[in-house]
């Protein structure tokens, strides 16, 4: 990908509010933005070795992701 000086690449956590905010951007803005999304670490109190906890964490992270990034499809 080749971006010009007017293109913005924000680094966002893959959290509910960030996904919701992406959905609020206008088409004019999304033409000049490419979000880089990162999955947040599991909470400190969560058992790291439990696959159910990890599955739940990833499921929540990717929940409503399609709706959030659909306006950026080029």
mmCIF file with all atom_site columns, N, CA, C and O in Angstrom, residues 28-59:
data_model
loop_
_atom_site.group_PDB
_atom_site.id
_atom_site.type_symbol
_atom_site.label_atom_id
_atom_site.label_alt_id
_atom_site.label_comp_id
_atom_site.label_asym_id
_atom_site.label_entity_id
_atom_site.label_seq_id
_atom_site.pdbx_PDB_ins_code
_atom_site.Cartn_x
_atom_site.Cartn_y
_atom_site.Cartn_z
_atom_site.occupancy
_atom_site.B_iso_or_equiv
_atom_site.pdbx_formal_charge
_atom_site.auth_seq_id
_atom_site.auth_comp_id
_atom_site.auth_asym_id
_atom_site.auth_atom_id
_atom_site.pdbx_PDB_model_num
ATOM 1   N N  . UNK A 1 28 ? -16.392 10.378  3.178  1.00 0.00 ? 28 UNK A N  1
ATOM 2   C CA . UNK A 1 28 ? -15.309 11.297  2.832  1.00 0.00 ? 28 UNK A CA 1
ATOM 3   C C  . UNK A 1 28 ? -14.091 11.050  3.714  1.00 0.00 ? 28 UNK A C  1
ATOM 4   O O  . UNK A 1 28 ? -12.955 11.043  3.233  1.00 0.00 ? 28 UNK A O  1
ATOM 5   N N  . UNK A 1 29 ? -14.328 10.822  4.984  1.00 0.00 ? 29 UNK A N  1
ATOM 6   C CA . UNK A 1 29 ? -13.224 10.588  5.913  1.00 0.00 ? 29 UNK A CA 1
ATOM 7   C C  . UNK A 1 29 ? -12.627 9.198   5.706  1.00 0.00 ? 29 UNK A C  1
ATOM 8   O O  . UNK A 1 29 ? -11.404 9.041   5.684  1.00 0.00 ? 29 UNK A O  1
ATOM 9   N N  . UNK A 1 30 ? -13.467 8.180   5.539  1.00 0.00 ? 30 UNK A N  1
ATOM 10  C CA . UNK A 1 30 ? -12.942 6.818   5.400  1.00 0.00 ? 30 UNK A CA 1
ATOM 11  C C  . UNK A 1 30 ? -12.081 6.661   4.145  1.00 0.00 ? 30 UNK A C  1
ATOM 12  O O  . UNK A 1 30 ? -11.227 5.788   4.098  1.00 0.00 ? 30 UNK A O  1
ATOM 13  N N  . UNK A 1 31 ? -12.261 7.528   3.169  1.00 0.00 ? 31 UNK A N  1
ATOM 14  C CA . UNK A 1 31 ? -11.428 7.471   1.968  1.00 0.00 ? 31 UNK A CA 1
ATOM 15  C C  . UNK A 1 31 ? -9.980  7.852   2.267  1.00 0.00 ? 31 UNK A C  1
ATOM 16  O O  . UNK A 1 31 ? -9.078  7.508   1.506  1.00 0.00 ? 31 UNK A O  1
ATOM 17  N N  . UNK A 1 32 ? -9.755  8.545   3.385  1.00 0.00 ? 32 UNK A N  1
ATOM 18  C CA . UNK A 1 32 ? -8.413  9.018   3.744  1.00 0.00 ? 32 UNK A CA 1
ATOM 19  C C  . UNK A 1 32 ? -7.873  8.371   5.024  1.00 0.00 ? 32 UNK A C  1
ATOM 20  O O  . UNK A 1 32 ? -6.914  8.858   5.598  1.00 0.00 ? 32 UNK A O  1
ATOM 21  N N  . UNK A 1 33 ? -8.517  7.286   5.463  1.00 0.00 ? 33 UNK A N  1
ATOM 22  C CA . UNK A 1 33 ? -8.136  6.639   6.712  1.00 0.00 ? 33 UNK A CA 1
ATOM 23  C C  . UNK A 1 33 ? -8.024  5.125   6.488  1.00 0.00 ? 33 UNK A C  1
ATOM 24  O O  . UNK A 1 33 ? -8.858  4.536   5.823  1.00 0.00 ? 33 UNK A O  1
ATOM 25  N N  . UNK A 1 34 ? -6.986  4.526   7.048  1.00 0.00 ? 34 UNK A N  1
ATOM 26  C CA . UNK A 1 34 ? -6.854  3.074   7.094  1.00 0.00 ? 34 UNK A CA 1
ATOM 27  C C  . UNK A 1 34 ? -6.538  2.696   8.531  1.00 0.00 ? 34 UNK A C  1
ATOM 28  O O  . UNK A 1 34 ? -5.411  2.914   8.996  1.00 0.00 ? 34 UNK A O  1
ATOM 29  N N  . UNK A 1 35 ? -7.530  2.190   9.277  1.00 0.00 ? 35 UNK A N  1
ATOM 30  C CA . UNK A 1 35 ? -7.270  1.855   10.675 1.00 0.00 ? 35 UNK A CA 1
ATOM 31  C C  . UNK A 1 35 ? -6.426  0.589   10.811 1.00 0.00 ? 35 UNK A C  1
ATOM 32  O O  . UNK A 1 35 ? -6.604  -0.373  10.065 1.00 0.00 ? 35 UNK A O  1
ATOM 33  N N  . UNK A 1 36 ? -5.495  0.620   11.745 1.00 0.00 ? 36 UNK A N  1
ATOM 34  C CA . UNK A 1 36 ? -4.708  -0.550  12.105 1.00 0.00 ? 36 UNK A CA 1
ATOM 35  C C  . UNK A 1 36 ? -5.229  -0.987  13.469 1.00 0.00 ? 36 UNK A C  1
ATOM 36  O O  . UNK A 1 36 ? -5.113  -0.253  14.450 1.00 0.00 ? 36 UNK A O  1
ATOM 37  N N  . UNK A 1 37 ? -5.845  -2.159  13.511 1.00 0.00 ? 37 UNK A N  1
ATOM 38  C CA . UNK A 1 37 ? -6.514  -2.617  14.725 1.00 0.00 ? 37 UNK A CA 1
ATOM 39  C C  . UNK A 1 37 ? -5.666  -3.661  15.441 1.00 0.00 ? 37 UNK A C  1
ATOM 40  O O  . UNK A 1 37 ? -5.139  -4.581  14.812 1.00 0.00 ? 37 UNK A O  1
ATOM 41  N N  . UNK A 1 38 ? -5.561  -3.507  16.767 1.00 0.00 ? 38 UNK A N  1
ATOM 42  C CA . UNK A 1 38 ? -4.813  -4.479  17.557 1.00 0.00 ? 38 UNK A CA 1
ATOM 43  C C  . UNK A 1 38 ? -5.700  -5.079  18.634 1.00 0.00 ? 38 UNK A C  1
ATOM 44  O O  . UNK A 1 38 ? -6.540  -4.389  19.207 1.00 0.00 ? 38 UNK A O  1
ATOM 45  N N  . UNK A 1 39 ? -5.517  -6.355  18.864 1.00 0.00 ? 39 UNK A N  1
ATOM 46  C CA . UNK A 1 39 ? -6.276  -7.040  19.910 1.00 0.00 ? 39 UNK A CA 1
ATOM 47  C C  . UNK A 1 39 ? -5.615  -6.728  21.243 1.00 0.00 ? 39 UNK A C  1
ATOM 48  O O  . UNK A 1 39 ? -4.398  -6.849  21.385 1.00 0.00 ? 39 UNK A O  1
ATOM 49  N N  . UNK A 1 40 ? -6.418  -6.339  22.214 1.00 0.00 ? 40 UNK A N  1
ATOM 50  C CA . UNK A 1 40 ? -5.878  -6.032  23.542 1.00 0.00 ? 40 UNK A CA 1
ATOM 51  C C  . UNK A 1 40 ? -5.564  -7.329  24.280 1.00 0.00 ? 40 UNK A C  1
ATOM 52  O O  . UNK A 1 40 ? -6.133  -8.385  23.994 1.00 0.00 ? 40 UNK A O  1
ATOM 53  N N  . UNK A 1 41 ? -4.644  -7.243  25.211 1.00 0.00 ? 41 UNK A N  1
ATOM 54  C CA . UNK A 1 41 ? -4.298  -8.405  26.022 1.00 0.00 ? 41 UNK A CA 1
ATOM 55  C C  . UNK A 1 41 ? -5.479  -8.800  26.890 1.00 0.00 ? 41 UNK A C  1
ATOM 56  O O  . UNK A 1 41 ? -6.337  -7.983  27.212 1.00 0.00 ? 41 UNK A O  1
ATOM 57  N N  . UNK A 1 42 ? -5.480  -10.053 27.280 1.00 0.00 ? 42 UNK A N  1
ATOM 58  C CA . UNK A 1 42 ? -6.510  -10.512 28.213 1.00 0.00 ? 42 UNK A CA 1
ATOM 59  C C  . UNK A 1 42 ? -6.305  -9.787  29.535 1.00 0.00 ? 42 UNK A C  1
ATOM 60  O O  . UNK A 1 42 ? -5.171  -9.445  29.886 1.00 0.00 ? 42 UNK A O  1
ATOM 61  N N  . UNK A 1 43 ? -7.388  -9.549  30.265 1.00 0.00 ? 43 UNK A N  1
ATOM 62  C CA . UNK A 1 43 ? -7.250  -8.890  31.574 1.00 0.00 ? 43 UNK A CA 1
ATOM 63  C C  . UNK A 1 43 ? -6.300  -9.663  32.483 1.00 0.00 ? 43 UNK A C  1
ATOM 64  O O  . UNK A 1 43 ? -6.190  -10.888 32.399 1.00 0.00 ? 43 UNK A O  1
ATOM 65  N N  . UNK A 1 44 ? -5.616  -8.948  33.348 1.00 0.00 ? 44 UNK A N  1
ATOM 66  C CA . UNK A 1 44 ? -4.592  -9.549  34.225 1.00 0.00 ? 44 UNK A CA 1
ATOM 67  C C  . UNK A 1 44 ? -5.151  -10.676 35.093 1.00 0.00 ? 44 UNK A C  1
ATOM 68  O O  . UNK A 1 44 ? -4.493  -11.652 35.357 1.00 0.00 ? 44 UNK A O  1
ATOM 69  N N  . UNK A 1 45 ? -6.387  -10.552 35.538 1.00 0.00 ? 45 UNK A N  1
ATOM 70  C CA . UNK A 1 45 ? -6.977  -11.562 36.420 1.00 0.00 ? 45 UNK A CA 1
ATOM 71  C C  . UNK A 1 45 ? -7.452  -12.801 35.682 1.00 0.00 ? 45 UNK A C  1
ATOM 72  O O  . UNK A 1 45 ? -7.780  -13.804 36.307 1.00 0.00 ? 45 UNK A O  1
ATOM 73  N N  . UNK A 1 46 ? -7.488  -12.770 34.358 1.00 0.00 ? 46 UNK A N  1
ATOM 74  C CA . UNK A 1 46 ? -7.995  -13.910 33.597 1.00 0.00 ? 46 UNK A CA 1
ATOM 75  C C  . UNK A 1 46 ? -6.966  -15.028 33.584 1.00 0.00 ? 46 UNK A C  1
ATOM 76  O O  . UNK A 1 46 ? -5.780  -14.781 33.457 1.00 0.00 ? 46 UNK A O  1
ATOM 77  N N  . UNK A 1 47 ? -7.439  -16.261 33.710 1.00 0.00 ? 47 UNK A N  1
ATOM 78  C CA . UNK A 1 47 ? -6.497  -17.389 33.655 1.00 0.00 ? 47 UNK A CA 1
ATOM 79  C C  . UNK A 1 47 ? -5.927  -17.539 32.252 1.00 0.00 ? 47 UNK A C  1
ATOM 80  O O  . UNK A 1 47 ? -6.662  -17.749 31.297 1.00 0.00 ? 47 UNK A O  1
ATOM 81  N N  . UNK A 1 48 ? -4.626  -17.398 32.106 1.00 0.00 ? 48 UNK A N  1
ATOM 82  C CA . UNK A 1 48 ? -4.005  -17.389 30.782 1.00 0.00 ? 48 UNK A CA 1
ATOM 83  C C  . UNK A 1 48 ? -3.994  -18.761 30.123 1.00 0.00 ? 48 UNK A C  1
ATOM 84  O O  . UNK A 1 48 ? -3.952  -18.870 28.920 1.00 0.00 ? 48 UNK A O  1
ATOM 85  N N  . UNK A 1 49 ? -4.013  -19.824 30.902 1.00 0.00 ? 49 UNK A N  1
ATOM 86  C CA . UNK A 1 49 ? -3.928  -21.159 30.336 1.00 0.00 ? 49 UNK A CA 1
ATOM 87  C C  . UNK A 1 49 ? -5.272  -21.754 29.948 1.00 0.00 ? 49 UNK A C  1
ATOM 88  O O  . UNK A 1 49 ? -5.338  -22.857 29.440 1.00 0.00 ? 49 UNK A O  1
ATOM 89  N N  . UNK A 1 50 ? -6.347  -21.069 30.195 1.00 0.00 ? 50 UNK A N  1
ATOM 90  C CA . UNK A 1 50 ? -7.679  -21.610 29.935 1.00 0.00 ? 50 UNK A CA 1
ATOM 91  C C  . UNK A 1 50 ? -8.119  -21.271 28.520 1.00 0.00 ? 50 UNK A C  1
ATOM 92  O O  . UNK A 1 50 ? -8.238  -20.108 28.153 1.00 0.00 ? 50 UNK A O  1
ATOM 93  N N  . UNK A 1 51 ? -8.359  -22.290 27.716 1.00 0.00 ? 51 UNK A N  1
ATOM 94  C CA . UNK A 1 51 ? -8.743  -22.049 26.323 1.00 0.00 ? 51 UNK A CA 1
ATOM 95  C C  . UNK A 1 51 ? -10.136 -21.439 26.217 1.00 0.00 ? 51 UNK A C  1
ATOM 96  O O  . UNK A 1 51 ? -10.403 -20.667 25.305 1.00 0.00 ? 51 UNK A O  1
ATOM 97  N N  . UNK A 1 52 ? -11.049 -21.754 27.174 1.00 0.00 ? 52 UNK A N  1
ATOM 98  C CA . UNK A 1 52 ? -12.385 -21.159 27.140 1.00 0.00 ? 52 UNK A CA 1
ATOM 99  C C  . UNK A 1 52 ? -12.303 -19.650 27.339 1.00 0.00 ? 52 UNK A C  1
ATOM 100 O O  . UNK A 1 52 ? -12.990 -18.895 26.670 1.00 0.00 ? 52 UNK A O  1
ATOM 101 N N  . UNK A 1 53 ? -11.455 -19.201 28.246 1.00 0.00 ? 53 UNK A N  1
ATOM 102 C CA . UNK A 1 53 ? -11.297 -17.770 28.499 1.00 0.00 ? 53 UNK A CA 1
ATOM 103 C C  . UNK A 1 53 ? -10.716 -17.077 27.276 1.00 0.00 ? 53 UNK A C  1
ATOM 104 O O  . UNK A 1 53 ? -11.156 -15.989 26.900 1.00 0.00 ? 53 UNK A O  1
ATOM 105 N N  . UNK A 1 54 ? -9.750  -17.714 26.628 1.00 0.00 ? 54 UNK A N  1
ATOM 106 C CA . UNK A 1 54 ? -9.160  -17.142 25.429 1.00 0.00 ? 54 UNK A CA 1
ATOM 107 C C  . UNK A 1 54 ? -10.169 -17.094 24.295 1.00 0.00 ? 54 UNK A C  1
ATOM 108 O O  . UNK A 1 54 ? -10.285 -16.087 23.590 1.00 0.00 ? 54 UNK A O  1
ATOM 109 N N  . UNK A 1 55 ? -10.945 -18.162 24.122 1.00 0.00 ? 55 UNK A N  1
ATOM 110 C CA . UNK A 1 55 ? -11.993 -18.179 23.092 1.00 0.00 ? 55 UNK A CA 1
ATOM 111 C C  . UNK A 1 55 ? -12.994 -17.054 23.315 1.00 0.00 ? 55 UNK A C  1
ATOM 112 O O  . UNK A 1 55 ? -13.376 -16.348 22.383 1.00 0.00 ? 55 UNK A O  1
ATOM 113 N N  . UNK A 1 56 ? -13.412 -16.874 24.553 1.00 0.00 ? 56 UNK A N  1
ATOM 114 C CA . UNK A 1 56 ? -14.383 -15.814 24.880 1.00 0.00 ? 56 UNK A CA 1
ATOM 115 C C  . UNK A 1 56 ? -13.775 -14.441 24.615 1.00 0.00 ? 56 UNK A C  1
ATOM 116 O O  . UNK A 1 56 ? -14.427 -13.551 24.069 1.00 0.00 ? 56 UNK A O  1
ATOM 117 N N  . UNK A 1 57 ? -12.517 -14.262 24.972 1.00 0.00 ? 57 UNK A N  1
ATOM 118 C CA . UNK A 1 57 ? -11.836 -12.977 24.760 1.00 0.00 ? 57 UNK A CA 1
ATOM 119 C C  . UNK A 1 57 ? -11.762 -12.641 23.265 1.00 0.00 ? 57 UNK A C  1
ATOM 120 O O  . UNK A 1 57 ? -12.069 -11.522 22.850 1.00 0.00 ? 57 UNK A O  1
ATOM 121 N N  . UNK A 1 58 ? -11.375 -13.615 22.451 1.00 0.00 ? 58 UNK A N  1
ATOM 122 C CA . UNK A 1 58 ? -11.269 -13.377 21.006 1.00 0.00 ? 58 UNK A CA 1
ATOM 123 C C  . UNK A 1 58 ? -12.633 -13.189 20.358 1.00 0.00 ? 58 UNK A C  1
ATOM 124 O O  . UNK A 1 58 ? -12.785 -12.368 19.458 1.00 0.00 ? 58 UNK A O  1
ATOM 125 N N  . UNK A 1 59 ? -13.619 -13.941 20.820 1.00 0.00 ? 59 UNK A N  1
ATOM 126 C CA . UNK A 1 59 ? -14.979 -13.773 20.298 1.00 0.00 ? 59 UNK A CA 1
ATOM 127 C C  . UNK A 1 59 ? -15.473 -12.359 20.559 1.00 0.00 ? 59 UNK A C  1
ATOM 128 O O  . UNK A 1 59 ? -16.030 -11.710 19.676 1.00 0.00 ? 59 UNK A O  1
#
